[in-house]
């Protein structure tokens, strides 16, 4: 059966998000079918000339490896 796993983070922490996803794949033994992602538009300034980090959403479609 195909399932979906969602991961959410912020743009400035992409390395941590990547590690979280890879660790989950290894631990769950999921057979990954596809991975897609989206970075939200920047919505506000934190100071003059700077922007806050955008939200990042990653969707992993997989088949359960524990069954």
Coordinates of N, CA and C in Angstrom, one line a residue:
X1 N 0.8 -1.2 0.0 CA 0.0 0.0 0.0 C 0.9 1.2 0.0
X2 N 0.5 2.2 -0.8 CA 1.3 3.5 -0.9 C 0.9 4.4 0.3
X3 N 1.8 5.1 0.8 CA 1.6 6.0 1.9 C 2.3 7.3 1.7
X4 N 2.0 8.3 2.4 CA 2.7 9.6 2.3 C 3.2 10.1 3.7
X5 N 4.4 10.6 3.7 CA 5.0 11.2 4.9 C 5.4 12.6 4.6
X6 N 5.0 13.6 5.4 CA 5.3 15.0 5.3 C 6.4 15.4 6.2
X7 N 7.3 16.2 5.7 CA 8.4 16.8 6.5 C 8.3 18.3 6.3
X8 N 8.4 19.1 7.4 CA 8.4 20.6 7.3 C 9.5 21.2 8.1
X9 N 10.1 22.2 7.5 CA 11.2 22.9 8.1 C 11.3 24.3 7.5
X10 N 12.4 25.0 7.7 CA 12.6 26.3 7.1 C 13.8 26.3 6.2
X11 N 13.8 27.2 5.3 CA 14.9 27.2 4.3 C 16.3 27.2 4.8
X12 N 16.5 27.9 5.9 CA 17.9 28.0 6.5 C 18.3 26.7 7.1
X13 N 17.5 25.7 7.3 CA 17.8 24.4 7.9 C 17.7 23.3 7.0
X14 N 18.0 23.5 5.7 CA 17.8 22.4 4.7 C 18.7 21.2 5.0
X15 N 19.9 21.4 5.5 CA 20.8 20.3 5.8 C 20.2 19.4 6.9
X16 N 19.7 20.0 7.9 CA 19.0 19.2 9.0 C 17.8 18.5 8.5
X17 N 17.0 19.1 7.6 CA 15.9 18.5 7.0 C 16.3 17.3 6.2
X18 N 17.3 17.4 5.4 CA 17.8 16.3 4.5 C 18.2 15.2 5.4
X19 N 18.9 15.4 6.5 CA 19.4 14.4 7.4 C 18.2 13.7 8.0
X20 N 17.2 14.5 8.4 CA 15.9 13.9 9.0 C 15.2 13.0 8.1
X21 N 15.1 13.4 6.8 CA 14.5 12.5 5.8 C 15.3 11.3 5.6
X22 N 16.6 11.4 5.4 CA 17.4 10.2 5.1 C 17.4 9.3 6.3
X23 N 17.4 9.8 7.5 CA 17.4 8.9 8.7 C 16.1 8.2 8.8
X24 N 15.0 8.9 8.5 CA 13.6 8.2 8.5 C 13.6 7.1 7.5
X25 N 14.1 7.4 6.3 CA 14.1 6.4 5.2 C 14.9 5.1 5.7
X26 N 16.0 5.3 6.2 CA 16.9 4.2 6.7 C 16.2 3.4 7.8
X27 N 15.6 4.2 8.8 CA 15.0 3.5 9.9 C 13.7 2.8 9.6
X28 N 12.9 3.4 8.7 CA 11.6 2.8 8.4 C 11.7 1.7 7.3
X29 N 12.9 1.7 6.6 CA 13.1 0.7 5.5 C 12.0 1.0 4.4
X30 N 11.5 2.2 4.3 CA 10.5 2.5 3.3 C 11.1 2.4 1.9
X31 N 10.3 1.9 1.0 CA 10.6 1.9 -0.5 C 10.1 3.2 -1.0
X32 N 11.0 4.2 -1.3 CA 10.6 5.5 -1.7 C 10.1 5.5 -3.2
X33 N 8.9 6.0 -3.4 CA 8.4 6.1 -4.8 C 8.7 7.4 -5.4
X34 N 8.5 8.5 -4.6 CA 8.8 9.8 -5.1 C 9.0 10.8 -4.0
X35 N 9.8 11.8 -4.2 CA 10.0 12.9 -3.2 C 9.8 14.2 -4.0
X36 N 8.9 15.1 -3.5 CA 8.7 16.4 -4.0 C 8.7 17.4 -2.9
X37 N 8.9 18.6 -3.3 CA 9.0 19.7 -2.3 C 8.6 21.0 -2.7
X38 N 8.4 21.9 -1.8 CA 8.0 23.3 -2.1 C 8.6 24.2 -1.1
X39 N 9.0 25.4 -1.5 CA 9.5 26.4 -0.7 C 8.5 27.6 -0.8
X40 N 7.9 28.0 0.3 CA 6.9 29.0 0.4 C 7.5 30.4 0.0
X41 N 6.8 31.3 -0.6 CA 7.3 32.6 -0.9 C 7.7 33.3 0.4
X42 N 8.7 34.1 0.3 CA 9.1 34.9 1.5 C 8.0 35.9 1.8
X43 N 7.6 36.0 3.1 CA 6.4 36.9 3.4 C 6.8 38.1 4.2
X44 N 8.0 38.2 4.7 CA 8.2 39.4 5.5 C 9.7 39.7 5.7
X45 N 9.9 40.9 6.2 CA 11.3 41.4 6.4 C 11.6 41.3 7.9
X46 N 12.8 40.8 8.2 CA 13.2 40.8 9.6 C 14.0 42.1 10.0
X47 N 14.6 42.7 9.0 CA 15.3 44.0 9.1 C 15.4 44.6 7.7
X48 N 15.9 45.8 7.6 CA 16.0 46.4 6.3 C 16.9 45.6 5.4
X49 N 16.3 45.2 4.3 CA 17.1 44.4 3.3 C 17.3 43.0 3.5
X50 N 16.7 42.4 4.6 CA 16.7 41.0 4.8 C 15.4 40.4 4.9
X51 N 15.3 39.1 4.6 CA 14.0 38.4 4.6 C 14.1 37.3 5.6
X52 N 12.9 36.9 6.2 CA 12.8 35.8 7.1 C 12.9 34.5 6.2
X53 N 13.3 33.4 6.9 CA 13.5 32.1 6.2 C 12.1 31.6 5.7
X54 N 12.0 31.1 4.5 CA 10.7 30.5 4.0 C 10.5 29.1 4.6
X55 N 9.2 28.7 4.7 CA 8.9 27.4 5.0 C 9.2 26.4 3.9
X56 N 9.6 25.2 4.2 CA 9.9 24.2 3.2 C 9.0 23.0 3.6
X57 N 8.3 22.4 2.6 CA 7.5 21.2 2.8 C 8.0 20.2 1.8
X58 N 8.3 19.0 2.3 CA 8.8 17.9 1.5 C 7.8 16.7 1.7
X59 N 7.3 16.2 0.5 CA 6.4 15.1 0.5 C 7.1 13.8 0.0
X60 N 7.1 12.8 0.8 CA 7.7 11.5 0.4 C 6.5 10.5 0.2
X61 N 6.4 10.0 -1.0 CA 5.5 8.9 -1.3 C 6.3 7.6 -1.2
X62 N 5.8 6.6 -0.4 CA 6.5 5.4 -0.2 C 5.6 4.2 0.0
X63 N 6.3 3.1 -0.1 CA 5.6 1.8 0.3 C 6.2 1.4 1.6
X64 N 5.4 0.9 2.5 CA 5.9 0.5 3.9 C 6.8 -0.7 3.7
X65 N 8.0 -0.5 4.3 CA 9.0 -1.6 4.3 C 8.9 -2.6 5.5
X66 N 8.0 -2.3 6.4 CA 7.9 -3.2 7.6 C 6.8 -4.2 7.4
X67 N 6.2 -4.3 6.3 CA 5.1 -5.2 6.1 C 5.4 -6.4 5.5

